[in-house]
């Protein structure tokens, strides 16, 4: 029994590392994109709202692409699995397009077209890597596994900030090439080591396919899954998607608009402003695993609500102490709070899924909520900035955060009535 348990723990740690590597591969370009694409746009566009709208373009695409591709991967059956074929094809193409972005910046139409193509390709595999977590990891351990995934994602934010500080001001093309190279190296390792056809969820899905192959049963489509959530008398899943949308809006605004905030409100250079998020990335790494453990012990929804409140308080702090140092401290505190949501929200959604056959679809729906927030947040907060000015941007973000906290508190009340231990 002890040997078997030790072997299971070893396999869990191995696959957690490899799934984290998959997310690291894709986020290596996304984080740098969010940091340095806005200044490229601002060379042509003065309105913060328009810049925010264009920065949300990738998230708008994700709203349509990600649930479809997640559902498509759920129904894929190959000897390599149902997720890996999409990753090994999409990531190299996205890396190549990413390298082109700074070379297209002289022309606004060409820049927007290149950004659109990168976002289109990158969105086709964005939810798939995270879907590997419920494929391989048991429900009770998913928060810890997802914490490792989020740590990997945060490491890419540190890489993006470091590249911004040391290379952007003088070597922009090289700066864009580095995250693309990281993506290629990471997917090379992942493609050589992972076969998700061996995952418990894939095996369960195949077994379920065999049970229903002679029955009159259609494969679940994205709209079928969504309508099932809408019709459910328990509103927990629907409200959770709303909370993801709202907090995603606040988080995306705090990341996508931080570089212009640094230049406009704090008087920093573009490269220095791009590095504002570096210490907060370290804070995220430190807090991610404890946030998962606390959530497993005290309830995921409760920890999420507390963390979101900390995030809101940090935005107020940054508004009061409006200096580069004060903003850096505020972002670190905000990251510790946001970690509680980012580590646990998707786990709650996975654990509410009715079948292993729809893990990819649920991952896609999570990313739709998050992408929807990524699209609305920068544009909404950017419009508020156009009215209130850059110095009050962090306070604008606080307002959006408060709405998301209200929704999570409501979900907690619903869950206390039904008490589904795994979901909570």
XYZ file of C-alpha atoms in Angstrom:
424
model
C 0.000 0.000 0.000
C 2.816 2.381 0.931
C 4.735 1.603 -2.265
C 1.614 2.112 -4.377
C 0.825 5.414 -2.670
C 4.393 6.595 -3.140
C 4.213 5.680 -6.807
C 0.936 7.575 -7.233
C 2.392 10.644 -5.543
C 5.419 10.454 -7.815
C 3.228 10.248 -10.927
C 1.083 13.124 -9.661
C 4.156 15.296 -9.087
C 5.529 14.426 -12.525
C 2.371 15.224 -14.433
C 1.822 18.374 -12.365
C 5.274 19.580 -13.408
C 4.615 18.793 -17.065
C 1.196 20.457 -17.076
C 2.803 23.480 -15.429
C 5.372 23.427 -18.209
C 2.578 23.464 -20.793
C 1.057 26.549 -19.213
C 4.503 28.120 -18.849
C 4.996 27.616 -22.576
C 1.836 29.432 -23.589
C 1.978 32.171 -20.948
C 5.591 33.040 -21.806
C 4.306 35.050 -24.753
C 0.927 36.166 -23.363
C 2.432 38.019 -20.390
C 4.951 39.862 -22.518
C 2.209 40.646 -25.038
C 0.049 42.231 -22.331
C 2.995 44.273 -21.086
C 4.471 45.571 -24.347
C 1.710 45.556 -26.967
C -0.043 48.604 -25.383
C 2.999 50.900 -25.842
C 3.223 49.818 -29.496
C -0.427 50.766 -29.956
C 0.024 54.064 -28.122
C 2.579 55.108 -30.725
C -0.429 55.406 -33.055
C -3.437 55.839 -30.698
C -3.869 58.361 -27.855
C -7.149 57.114 -26.329
C -6.743 54.729 -23.392
C -10.181 53.263 -24.117
C -9.241 52.390 -27.714
C -5.939 50.863 -26.602
C -7.800 48.861 -23.971
C -10.330 47.739 -26.560
C -7.623 46.527 -28.941
C -5.810 44.809 -26.092
C -9.054 42.989 -25.357
C -9.252 41.729 -28.942
C -7.541 38.447 -28.046
C -10.053 37.891 -25.272
C -12.969 38.593 -27.595
C -11.623 35.947 -29.965
C -11.236 33.609 -27.020
C -14.915 33.924 -26.178
C -15.771 32.242 -29.482
C -12.762 29.968 -29.981
C -11.928 28.570 -26.560
C -15.162 26.769 -25.630
C -15.338 25.285 -29.127
C -11.743 24.051 -29.069
C -12.159 22.743 -25.515
C -15.222 20.782 -26.590
C -13.427 19.641 -29.746
C -10.543 18.290 -27.690
C -13.022 16.482 -25.389
C -14.214 14.537 -28.452
C -10.751 13.887 -29.922
C -9.433 10.330 -29.680
C -5.837 9.602 -30.766
C -2.978 7.449 -29.533
C -1.369 10.703 -28.333
C -4.485 11.705 -26.427
C -7.080 14.414 -26.842
C -5.100 17.510 -25.786
C -1.490 17.127 -26.964
C -2.120 17.199 -30.757
C -3.525 20.715 -30.460
C -0.642 21.928 -28.308
C 2.214 20.666 -30.473
C 0.708 22.198 -33.615
C -0.553 25.510 -32.253
C 2.326 26.650 -30.063
C 5.074 26.809 -32.723
C 2.793 28.751 -35.080
C 1.918 31.215 -32.305
C 5.615 31.657 -31.465
C 6.423 32.531 -35.083
C 3.637 35.129 -35.232
C 4.733 36.610 -31.916
C 8.220 37.321 -33.245
C 6.709 39.326 -36.114
C 4.776 41.772 -33.874
C 7.540 44.387 -33.280
C 8.499 44.334 -36.964
C 4.891 45.197 -37.864
C 4.642 48.117 -35.431
C 5.541 50.835 -37.986
C 2.081 50.460 -39.547
C -1.027 50.437 -37.356
C -3.116 48.246 -39.725
C -0.248 45.753 -40.049
C 0.329 45.750 -36.289
C -3.348 45.096 -35.575
C -3.466 42.348 -38.226
C -0.413 40.619 -36.740
C -1.804 40.883 -33.219
C -5.084 39.443 -34.498
C -3.360 36.449 -36.115
C -1.280 35.749 -33.011
C -4.367 35.978 -30.787
C -6.359 33.749 -33.145
C -3.772 30.953 -33.098
C -2.855 31.267 -29.422
C -6.500 31.059 -28.378
C -6.858 27.658 -30.054
C -4.714 25.987 -27.414
C -5.079 28.278 -24.396
C -7.752 26.231 -22.519
C -6.352 22.864 -23.510
C -3.203 22.926 -21.394
C -5.149 23.664 -18.208
C -7.626 20.888 -19.016
C -4.778 18.440 -18.467
C -5.068 19.084 -14.707
C -8.483 17.420 -14.189
C -7.520 14.823 -16.800
C -4.672 13.549 -14.632
C -5.273 14.813 -11.073
C -7.922 13.625 -8.591
C -10.474 16.243 -7.401
C -9.144 16.539 -3.865
C -5.620 17.390 -5.124
C -6.512 19.761 -7.946
C -6.042 22.987 -5.997
C -2.432 22.075 -5.225
C -1.802 20.984 -8.798
C -3.388 24.159 -10.114
C -1.229 26.150 -7.692
C 1.839 24.680 -9.408
C 0.342 25.625 -12.779
C -0.267 29.189 -11.612
C 3.269 29.378 -10.228
C 4.532 28.470 -13.683
C 2.317 31.176 -15.160
C 3.640 33.691 -12.645
C 7.212 32.779 -13.537
C 6.499 33.877 -17.085
C 5.314 37.238 -15.734
C 8.675 37.592 -14.018
C 10.447 36.677 -17.235
C 8.359 39.231 -19.154
C 9.107 41.941 -16.600
C 12.825 41.160 -16.607
C 12.967 41.227 -20.399
C 11.110 44.548 -20.332
C 13.604 46.071 -17.921
C 16.789 44.924 -19.650
C 15.917 44.756 -23.357
C 12.771 46.625 -24.403
C 14.160 50.167 -24.463
C 17.133 49.270 -26.694
C 16.482 45.863 -28.295
C 12.742 45.491 -28.859
C 12.921 42.746 -31.513
C 15.208 40.583 -29.370
C 12.896 41.141 -26.403
C 9.954 39.687 -28.360
C 12.063 36.767 -29.601
C 12.963 35.540 -26.102
C 9.429 34.559 -24.949
C 8.839 32.896 -28.328
C 12.022 30.826 -27.872
C 10.883 29.831 -24.379
C 7.603 28.624 -25.841
C 9.356 26.498 -28.457
C 11.721 24.902 -25.934
C 8.911 24.163 -23.491
C 6.604 22.559 -26.035
C 9.520 20.469 -27.276
C 9.960 18.939 -23.830
C 6.223 18.545 -23.341
C 5.658 16.908 -26.712
C 8.388 14.365 -26.031
C 7.120 13.345 -22.585
C 3.308 13.615 -22.306
C 0.709 11.233 -23.719
C -2.608 12.262 -22.263
C -4.197 9.104 -23.698
C -2.858 7.554 -20.467
C -4.762 9.948 -18.195
C -7.561 8.641 -15.929
C -10.050 11.112 -17.420
C -9.239 10.039 -20.988
C -9.680 6.387 -20.035
C -12.972 7.208 -18.294
C -14.187 9.113 -21.353
C -13.304 6.208 -23.648
C -15.105 3.793 -21.330
C -18.164 6.025 -21.348
C -17.994 6.174 -25.155
C -18.151 2.387 -25.265
C -21.149 2.289 -22.924
C -23.202 4.652 -25.047
C -22.039 3.737 -28.557
C -25.141 1.606 -29.192
C -27.549 4.078 -27.612
C -29.159 7.017 -29.323
C -26.918 9.615 -27.751
C -25.259 12.688 -29.210
C -21.869 13.964 -28.149
C -22.343 16.967 -25.819
C -21.854 20.254 -27.636
C -20.779 23.557 -26.127
C -24.266 25.039 -26.332
C -25.772 21.888 -24.795
C -23.430 22.215 -21.833
C -24.129 25.917 -21.441
C -27.905 25.481 -21.644
C -27.679 22.704 -19.051
C -25.944 25.162 -16.719
C -28.580 27.826 -17.443
C -31.443 25.410 -16.712
C -29.913 24.064 -13.503
C -31.906 25.171 -10.459
C -28.623 25.349 -8.537
C -27.178 28.621 -9.856
C -23.677 27.981 -8.507
C -22.025 27.217 -11.850
C -23.664 30.147 -13.606
C -22.769 32.586 -10.838
C -19.228 31.251 -10.780
C -18.859 32.059 -14.473
C -20.133 35.587 -13.729
C -17.600 35.965 -10.909
C -14.828 34.791 -13.223
C -15.913 37.400 -15.787
C -15.950 40.214 -13.232
C -12.710 39.426 -11.447
C -11.096 38.671 -14.798
C -12.040 42.224 -15.809
C -10.349 43.688 -12.753
C -7.249 41.536 -13.101
C -6.856 42.150 -16.846
C -7.126 45.909 -16.376
C -4.483 45.823 -13.653
C -2.091 44.018 -16.013
C -2.842 45.324 -19.507
C -2.948 48.990 -18.497
C -0.115 48.947 -15.960
C 2.646 50.003 -18.375
C 0.791 53.129 -19.603
C -0.244 53.792 -15.969
C 3.418 53.809 -15.016
C 4.348 56.199 -17.790
C 1.347 58.534 -17.426
C 0.674 58.579 -13.672
C 4.103 57.775 -12.256
C 6.404 59.405 -14.834
C 8.359 56.215 -15.563
C 10.019 55.096 -18.788
C 8.280 52.390 -20.816
C 10.831 49.740 -19.893
C 10.757 50.597 -16.190
C 6.955 50.708 -16.178
C 6.888 47.282 -17.815
C 8.834 45.973 -14.824
C 6.325 47.176 -12.214
C 4.748 43.728 -12.032
C 8.048 41.876 -11.424
C 7.957 41.833 -7.586
C 4.256 40.943 -7.617
C 5.108 37.884 -9.692
C 7.420 36.736 -6.912
C 4.679 37.384 -4.348
C 2.313 35.257 -6.428
C 4.781 32.357 -6.398
C 5.239 32.538 -2.639
C 1.508 32.545 -1.912
C 0.173 30.118 -4.567
C 0.744 26.811 -2.774
C -0.356 28.049 0.689
C -3.512 29.439 -0.961
C -4.274 25.970 -2.331
C -3.675 24.282 1.020
C -5.800 26.824 2.878
C -8.582 26.381 0.320
C -8.576 22.598 0.752
C -8.773 22.997 4.536
C -11.159 25.940 4.928
C -13.166 25.973 1.695
C -12.223 27.228 -1.738
C -14.995 29.804 -1.999
C -14.221 31.329 1.384
C -10.528 31.690 0.546
C -11.424 33.152 -2.852
C -13.629 35.848 -1.284
C -10.968 36.803 1.248
C -8.315 36.997 -1.442
C -10.451 39.191 -3.683
C -11.027 41.557 -0.753
C -7.264 41.796 -0.250
C -6.878 42.590 -3.952
C -9.415 45.435 -3.688
C -7.743 46.849 -0.581
C -4.381 46.814 -2.362
C -5.805 48.846 -5.250
C -6.973 51.471 -2.732
C -3.509 51.461 -1.160
C -1.889 52.041 -4.556
C -4.212 54.993 -5.183
C -3.273 56.603 -1.860
C 0.490 55.991 -2.176
C 0.947 56.965 -5.824
C 4.695 56.451 -6.305
C 6.649 53.714 -8.140
C 7.549 52.121 -4.790
C 4.004 52.434 -3.449
C 2.548 50.959 -6.630
C 5.003 48.056 -6.491
C 4.011 47.265 -2.905
C 0.316 47.551 -3.793
C 0.749 45.172 -6.724
C 2.521 42.660 -4.471
C -0.327 42.747 -1.951
C -2.853 42.547 -4.798
C -1.083 39.504 -6.249
C -1.305 37.640 -2.934
C -5.044 38.249 -2.886
C -5.622 37.469 -6.553
C -3.750 34.182 -6.121
C -6.541 32.873 -3.912
C -8.998 33.328 -6.768
C -6.740 32.257 -9.628
C -5.696 28.999 -7.972
C -9.156 27.885 -6.894
C -11.853 29.256 -9.228
C -11.282 26.850 -12.098
C -10.965 23.946 -9.622
C -14.429 24.700 -8.238
C -15.772 24.689 -11.796
C -14.022 21.410 -12.702
C -15.315 19.747 -9.562
C -18.869 20.767 -10.465
C -18.566 19.144 -13.915
C -20.970 16.183 -14.287
C -18.559 13.995 -16.291
C -14.902 13.579 -17.282
C -16.064 13.824 -20.884
C -16.590 17.591 -20.524
C -13.439 18.700 -18.673
C -12.151 20.422 -21.794
C -15.486 22.148 -22.351
C -15.509 23.390 -18.756
C -11.920 24.567 -19.120
C -13.045 26.405 -22.235
C -15.973 27.965 -20.385
C -13.648 29.107 -17.621
C -11.352 30.712 -20.157
C -14.366 32.299 -21.862
C -15.312 33.940 -18.575
C -11.717 34.973 -17.999
C -11.294 36.087 -21.621
C -14.565 37.997 -21.466
C -13.197 39.833 -18.465
C -9.946 40.365 -20.311
C -11.877 41.961 -23.148
C -14.253 44.069 -21.059
C -11.913 44.999 -18.224
C -9.235 47.016 -20.051
C -11.855 48.756 -22.206
C -14.147 49.519 -19.239
C -11.374 50.718 -16.957
C -9.762 52.542 -19.895
C -13.027 54.413 -20.450
C -13.152 55.255 -16.744
C -9.582 56.526 -16.997
C -10.578 58.766 -19.902
C -13.070 60.384 -17.504
C -11.220 60.306 -14.159
C -7.595 60.386 -15.349
C -4.723 57.921 -14.987
C -4.024 58.708 -11.285
C -7.353 57.076 -10.280
C -7.011 53.943 -12.420
C -6.430 51.614 -9.473
C -9.534 52.944 -7.731
C -11.528 52.276 -10.889
C -10.348 48.667 -10.742
C -11.520 48.452 -7.118
C -15.104 49.145 -8.158
C -15.111 46.200 -10.573
C -13.534 43.962 -7.934
C -16.259 44.792 -5.412
C -18.908 43.460 -7.800
C -17.070 40.152 -8.175
C -16.761 39.755 -4.403
C -20.542 40.133 -4.066
C -21.122 37.295 -6.531
C -18.701 34.904 -4.783
C -20.343 35.590 -1.433
C -23.678 34.652 -3.025
C -22.199 31.384 -4.346
C -20.914 30.579 -0.852
C -24.428 31.014 0.513
C -25.822 28.623 -2.111
C -23.111 26.056 -1.436
C -23.777 26.084 2.289
C -27.303 24.928 1.519
C -26.254 21.970 -0.620
C -22.798 21.412 0.950
C -20.994 19.666 -1.973
C -17.685 19.111 -0.199
C -15.552 18.517 -3.284
C -16.793 21.624 -5.073
C -16.308 23.859 -2.067
